[in-house]
Short mmCIF file of C-alpha atoms in Angstrom, two decimals:
data_model
loop_
_atom_site.label_atom_id
_atom_site.label_comp_id
_atom_site.label_asym_id
_atom_site.label_seq_id
_atom_site.Cartn_x
_atom_site.Cartn_y
_atom_site.Cartn_z
CA UNK A 28 0.06 -0.01 -0.06
CA UNK A 29 1.24 3.48 -0.91
CA UNK A 30 1.18 5.69 2.16
CA UNK A 31 2.97 8.53 0.42
CA UNK A 32 0.98 11.61 -0.36
CA UNK A 33 1.45 13.85 -3.39
CA UNK A 34 0.99 17.49 -3.63
CA UNK A 35 -0.40 19.36 -6.57
CA UNK A 36 3.16 19.97 -7.98
CA UNK A 37 4.13 16.34 -7.60
CA UNK A 38 6.52 16.75 -4.61
CA UNK A 39 5.86 14.17 -1.94
CA UNK A 40 4.82 15.08 1.65
CA UNK A 41 7.08 13.13 4.15
CA UNK A 42 5.03 11.08 6.45
CA UNK A 43 7.89 11.33 9.06
CA UNK A 44 7.45 15.10 9.00
CA UNK A 45 3.66 15.33 9.23
CA UNK A 46 2.10 16.95 12.30
CA UNK A 47 2.23 14.99 15.59
CA UNK A 48 -0.99 13.20 16.66
CA UNK A 49 -0.76 15.09 19.94
CA UNK A 50 -0.90 18.87 20.64
CA UNK A 51 -0.35 21.29 23.52
CA UNK A 52 2.57 19.25 24.65
CA UNK A 53 3.81 22.06 26.92
CA UNK A 54 0.60 21.91 28.83
CA UNK A 55 0.82 18.05 29.75
CA UNK A 56 2.14 16.56 32.88
CA UNK A 57 5.52 14.58 32.76
CA UNK A 58 3.40 11.36 33.23
CA UNK A 59 1.19 12.21 30.19
CA UNK A 60 4.18 13.03 28.09
CA UNK A 61 5.96 9.74 28.97
CA UNK A 62 2.80 7.70 28.45
CA UNK A 63 2.24 9.21 25.03
CA UNK A 64 5.83 8.77 23.84
CA UNK A 65 5.53 5.16 24.95
CA UNK A 66 2.43 4.68 23.08
CA UNK A 67 4.11 5.91 19.92
CA UNK A 68 7.16 3.93 20.50
CA UNK A 69 5.15 0.77 20.65
CA UNK A 70 4.38 1.33 16.95
CA UNK A 71 8.01 1.06 15.96
CA UNK A 72 8.53 -2.73 16.46
CA UNK A 73 5.40 -3.35 14.39
CA UNK A 74 6.70 -1.12 11.63
CA UNK A 75 10.01 -2.88 11.75
CA UNK A 76 8.18 -6.33 11.66
CA UNK A 77 6.44 -5.30 8.41
CA UNK A 78 9.94 -4.61 6.91
CA UNK A 79 11.44 -7.94 7.75
CA UNK A 80 10.96 -9.45 4.20
CA UNK A 81 13.21 -6.46 2.93
CA UNK A 82 15.72 -6.80 5.76
CA UNK A 83 15.93 -10.42 5.00
CA UNK A 84 16.53 -9.86 1.27
CA UNK A 85 19.28 -7.31 1.91
CA UNK A 86 21.15 -9.60 4.52
CA UNK A 87 20.95 -12.55 2.17
CA UNK A 88 22.85 -10.54 -0.50
CA UNK A 89 25.26 -9.10 1.96
CA UNK A 90 26.54 -12.46 3.48
CA UNK A 91 28.07 -14.04 0.26
CA UNK A 92 29.80 -10.67 -0.51
CA UNK A 93 31.32 -10.46 3.01
CA UNK A 94 32.50 -14.12 2.70
CA UNK A 95 34.44 -12.86 -0.33
CA UNK A 96 35.97 -9.99 1.61
CA UNK A 97 33.28 -7.37 1.25
CA UNK A 98 32.48 -4.60 3.54
CA UNK A 99 29.21 -2.77 4.56
CA UNK A 100 29.43 0.99 4.37
CA UNK A 101 26.63 2.91 6.24
CA UNK A 102 25.94 6.45 5.07
CA UNK A 103 23.81 9.06 6.80
CA UNK A 104 23.58 12.53 8.17
CA UNK A 105 22.50 13.77 11.61
CA UNK A 106 20.91 11.26 13.82
CA UNK A 107 20.87 8.56 11.07
CA UNK A 108 24.68 9.06 10.43
CA UNK A 109 25.40 8.82 14.16
CA UNK A 110 23.31 5.54 14.47
CA UNK A 111 25.34 3.98 11.53
CA UNK A 112 28.70 5.00 13.18
CA UNK A 113 27.41 3.55 16.49
CA UNK A 114 26.41 0.32 15.04
CA UNK A 115 29.65 -0.11 13.06
CA UNK A 116 31.74 0.74 16.15
CA UNK A 117 30.11 -1.91 18.19
CA UNK A 118 30.98 -4.83 15.90
CA UNK A 119 34.74 -5.20 16.68
CA UNK A 120 34.14 -5.60 20.52
CA UNK A 121 31.08 -7.67 20.16
CA UNK A 122 32.17 -10.15 17.46
CA UNK A 123 35.94 -9.71 17.28
CA UNK A 124 35.81 -8.55 13.62
CA UNK A 125 38.25 -5.89 12.27
CA UNK A 126 37.00 -2.25 12.28
CA UNK A 127 37.59 -2.14 8.48
CA UNK A 128 34.64 -4.47 7.67
CA UNK A 129 31.69 -2.37 8.69
CA UNK A 130 32.26 1.31 8.37
CA UNK A 131 30.01 4.26 9.38
CA UNK A 132 30.25 7.44 7.41
CA UNK A 133 28.45 10.57 8.41
CA UNK A 134 28.13 13.86 6.51
CA UNK A 135 30.52 16.23 7.90
CA UNK A 136 32.90 13.62 9.24
CA UNK A 137 33.75 12.87 12.91
CA UNK A 138 32.94 16.51 13.78
CA UNK A 139 29.36 15.83 13.07
CA UNK A 140 29.22 13.15 15.67
CA UNK A 141 28.87 15.78 18.27
CA UNK A 142 28.16 19.06 16.38
CA UNK A 143 26.17 20.08 13.44
CA UNK A 144 28.19 20.74 10.20
CA UNK A 145 26.49 23.26 8.08
CA UNK A 146 25.42 22.12 4.66
CA UNK A 147 27.47 18.82 4.89
CA UNK A 148 24.33 16.73 4.09
CA UNK A 149 23.56 18.79 0.98
CA UNK A 150 26.74 17.79 -0.91
CA UNK A 151 25.65 15.29 -3.48
CA UNK A 152 29.25 14.39 -4.51
CA UNK A 153 31.14 14.02 -1.05
CA UNK A 154 29.74 10.70 -0.16
CA UNK A 155 30.85 8.94 -3.28
CA UNK A 156 34.23 10.67 -2.89
CA UNK A 157 34.56 9.15 0.66
CA UNK A 158 33.68 5.70 -0.59
CA UNK A 159 36.34 6.05 -3.42
CA UNK A 160 38.87 7.05 -0.77
CA UNK A 161 38.26 3.75 0.86
CA UNK A 162 38.71 1.82 -2.35
CA UNK A 163 35.13 0.60 -2.58
CA UNK A 164 34.52 -2.45 -4.83
CA UNK A 165 31.59 -4.59 -6.10
CA UNK A 166 32.03 -6.93 -3.12
CA UNK A 167 30.94 -4.11 -0.92
CA UNK A 168 27.49 -2.97 0.19
CA UNK A 169 26.35 0.61 0.67
CA UNK A 170 23.42 1.17 3.04
CA UNK A 171 21.83 4.70 3.19
CA UNK A 172 20.12 5.72 6.30
CA UNK A 173 17.74 8.69 6.27
CA UNK A 174 14.30 9.06 7.86
CA UNK A 175 13.31 11.55 5.11
CA UNK A 176 14.68 9.48 2.35
CA UNK A 177 15.97 12.89 0.69
CA UNK A 178 19.52 13.47 1.95
CA UNK A 179 21.63 14.48 -0.94
CA UNK A 180 24.91 13.17 0.66
CA UNK A 181 23.40 9.69 0.88
CA UNK A 182 21.54 9.71 -2.48
CA UNK A 183 24.53 10.84 -4.53
CA UNK A 184 26.73 8.16 -2.89
CA UNK A 185 24.09 5.38 -3.52
CA UNK A 186 23.59 6.33 -7.13
CA UNK A 187 27.16 6.21 -7.96
CA UNK A 188 27.61 2.92 -6.08
CA UNK A 189 24.87 1.34 -7.88
CA UNK A 190 26.06 2.58 -11.25
CA UNK A 191 29.37 0.76 -10.40
CA UNK A 192 27.57 -2.60 -9.74
CA UNK A 193 27.78 -2.21 -5.89
CA UNK A 194 24.87 -3.57 -3.80
CA UNK A 195 22.79 -0.66 -2.33
CA UNK A 196 20.26 -0.72 0.48
CA UNK A 197 18.59 1.91 2.67
CA UNK A 198 16.54 2.34 5.70
CA UNK A 199 13.87 5.23 5.51
CA UNK A 200 10.64 6.08 7.14
CA UNK A 201 8.90 7.35 3.95
CA UNK A 202 7.81 5.05 1.08
CA UNK A 203 8.76 5.76 -2.44
CA UNK A 204 11.50 8.23 -1.63
CA UNK A 205 14.46 9.45 -3.72
CA UNK A 206 16.68 7.44 -1.67
CA UNK A 207 14.73 4.26 -2.03
CA UNK A 208 14.78 4.77 -5.81
CA UNK A 209 18.68 4.39 -5.68
CA UNK A 210 18.51 1.12 -3.54
CA UNK A 211 18.60 -2.34 -4.95
CA UNK A 212 16.77 -3.31 -1.57
CA UNK A 213 14.93 -0.49 0.11
CA UNK A 214 13.80 -1.04 3.67
CA UNK A 215 10.78 1.26 4.22
CA UNK A 216 9.86 1.45 7.89
CA UNK A 217 6.76 3.57 8.22
CA UNK A 218 6.49 4.56 11.77
CA UNK A 219 4.12 7.60 11.24
CA UNK A 220 4.45 11.17 12.53
CA UNK A 221 6.74 11.89 15.53
CA UNK A 222 5.61 12.76 18.99
CA UNK A 223 7.35 16.14 18.49
CA UNK A 224 6.64 17.06 14.92
CA UNK A 225 9.62 16.17 12.61
CA UNK A 226 11.86 14.99 15.34
CA UNK A 227 13.23 11.87 13.57
CA UNK A 228 15.54 11.23 16.47
CA UNK A 229 12.63 9.62 18.15
CA UNK A 230 10.50 6.78 16.54
CA UNK A 231 12.58 6.95 13.15
CA UNK A 232 15.86 6.81 15.16
CA UNK A 233 14.59 3.94 17.33
CA UNK A 234 13.54 1.96 14.34
CA UNK A 235 16.72 2.56 12.43
CA UNK A 236 18.79 1.31 15.41
CA UNK A 237 16.52 -1.85 15.66
CA UNK A 238 17.01 -2.54 11.97
CA UNK A 239 20.88 -1.95 12.13
CA UNK A 240 20.95 -4.36 15.02
CA UNK A 241 19.12 -6.94 12.96
CA UNK A 242 21.28 -6.53 9.87
CA UNK A 243 24.69 -6.76 11.62
CA UNK A 244 23.81 -9.43 14.25
CA UNK A 245 22.23 -11.76 11.61
CA UNK A 246 25.31 -11.11 9.20
CA UNK A 247 27.72 -11.91 12.09
CA UNK A 248 25.83 -15.15 12.94
CA UNK A 249 25.92 -16.20 9.32
CA UNK A 250 29.59 -15.59 9.33
CA UNK A 251 30.16 -17.87 12.20
CA UNK A 252 30.96 -15.18 14.87
CA UNK A 253 28.42 -16.74 17.41
CA UNK A 254 28.34 -20.18 18.91
CA UNK A 255 25.03 -21.50 20.32
CA UNK A 256 23.83 -18.05 21.58
CA UNK A 257 27.19 -16.75 22.94
CA UNK A 258 29.64 -13.96 21.59
CA UNK A 259 32.61 -16.41 21.50
CA UNK A 260 34.79 -13.89 19.43
CA UNK A 261 34.19 -10.75 21.64
CA UNK A 262 37.24 -8.67 22.59
CA UNK A 263 38.44 -9.09 26.16
CA UNK A 264 38.55 -5.39 26.76
CA UNK A 265 37.61 -5.33 30.48
CA UNK A 266 37.23 -7.57 33.50
CA UNK A 267 33.51 -7.95 32.96
CA UNK A 268 34.11 -9.39 29.55
CA UNK A 269 37.06 -11.71 30.67
CA UNK A 270 34.66 -13.05 33.42
CA UNK A 271 31.85 -13.70 30.87
CA UNK A 272 34.37 -15.44 28.45
CA UNK A 273 35.73 -17.57 31.32
CA UNK A 274 32.13 -18.75 32.40
CA UNK A 275 31.53 -19.71 28.72
CA UNK A 276 34.57 -21.83 28.76
CA UNK A 277 33.65 -23.40 32.11
CA UNK A 278 30.23 -24.20 30.63
CA UNK A 279 31.51 -25.65 27.40
CA UNK A 280 34.52 -27.64 28.60
CA UNK A 281 33.75 -28.34 32.28
CA UNK A 282 36.99 -26.79 33.58
CA UNK A 283 37.24 -24.98 36.91
CA UNK A 284 37.18 -21.16 36.86
CA UNK A 285 40.93 -20.55 37.09
CA UNK A 286 41.81 -23.17 34.44
CA UNK A 287 39.29 -21.62 32.06
CA UNK A 288 40.57 -18.01 32.67
CA UNK A 289 44.05 -19.12 32.01
CA UNK A 290 43.11 -20.81 28.84
CA UNK A 291 41.04 -17.77 27.75
CA UNK A 292 43.89 -15.20 28.48
CA UNK A 293 46.33 -17.42 26.65
CA UNK A 294 44.32 -17.69 23.38
CA UNK A 295 42.60 -14.27 23.56
CA UNK A 296 39.04 -15.35 22.60
CA UNK A 297 36.51 -17.84 23.83
CA UNK A 298 36.43 -19.65 20.38
CA UNK A 299 40.26 -19.99 20.06
CA UNK A 300 40.48 -21.21 23.55
CA UNK A 301 37.79 -23.95 23.07
CA UNK A 302 39.22 -24.90 19.63
CA UNK A 303 42.84 -25.15 21.11
CA UNK A 304 41.63 -27.19 24.16
CA UNK A 305 39.60 -29.69 21.99
CA UNK A 306 42.52 -30.14 19.56
CA UNK A 307 44.85 -31.40 22.29
#
């Protein structure tokens, strides 16, 4: 079903920027505000659920590319860009993968993670230039993230990527957007108007984070980075994670805690420790 509305001049009205279903927010109590935000947030998981067939299609095309050495590039501006960088940054510690395999690019660069960078998202050429600087190839995947589906920085990069035979996907809150038109696999997650009109850091941002979690987690599982239900390749970057890894080895091999911890620290990951012990 097409939820996108057309104006008389043919330009579409973005559902994500339509007026909130609520009004006079400044007159409400804190409890009313929280209850109403929560009511809206409950719609997000259902919107993501409806998008699962598209998410599945994209993941199924990413996995074989990554098995051949391909990478994922997330591209966005503002909240969308920050969420892409966040998801990419969590892959090395969680799954023990190099930080060169899933890369988040944000319009305006790292400065834009904390501060707005004027006009950065309006540059149609810059995104593709940044991909070229990273030697993008047809084994890679470019995923644009934009609630509006109209960010030039993202659209320009996706258009060029696709013209070079590179797989493109996108995550947007508006159907039939210009960004979706540049995607081999568009993921259209229609969450409706935001509680504060146009504040896409809310429902749209929440849905984007959920979908990013689904994409990278399912890809990492398919690449063998999880055993059973455990993060056996996580980086041992603090005492909590060393303890968690030690307990995984205790459970898997039946060793006492100190033996398991020694084995873990010797080999650097749960998987390597278990494989080495079983190979003896």
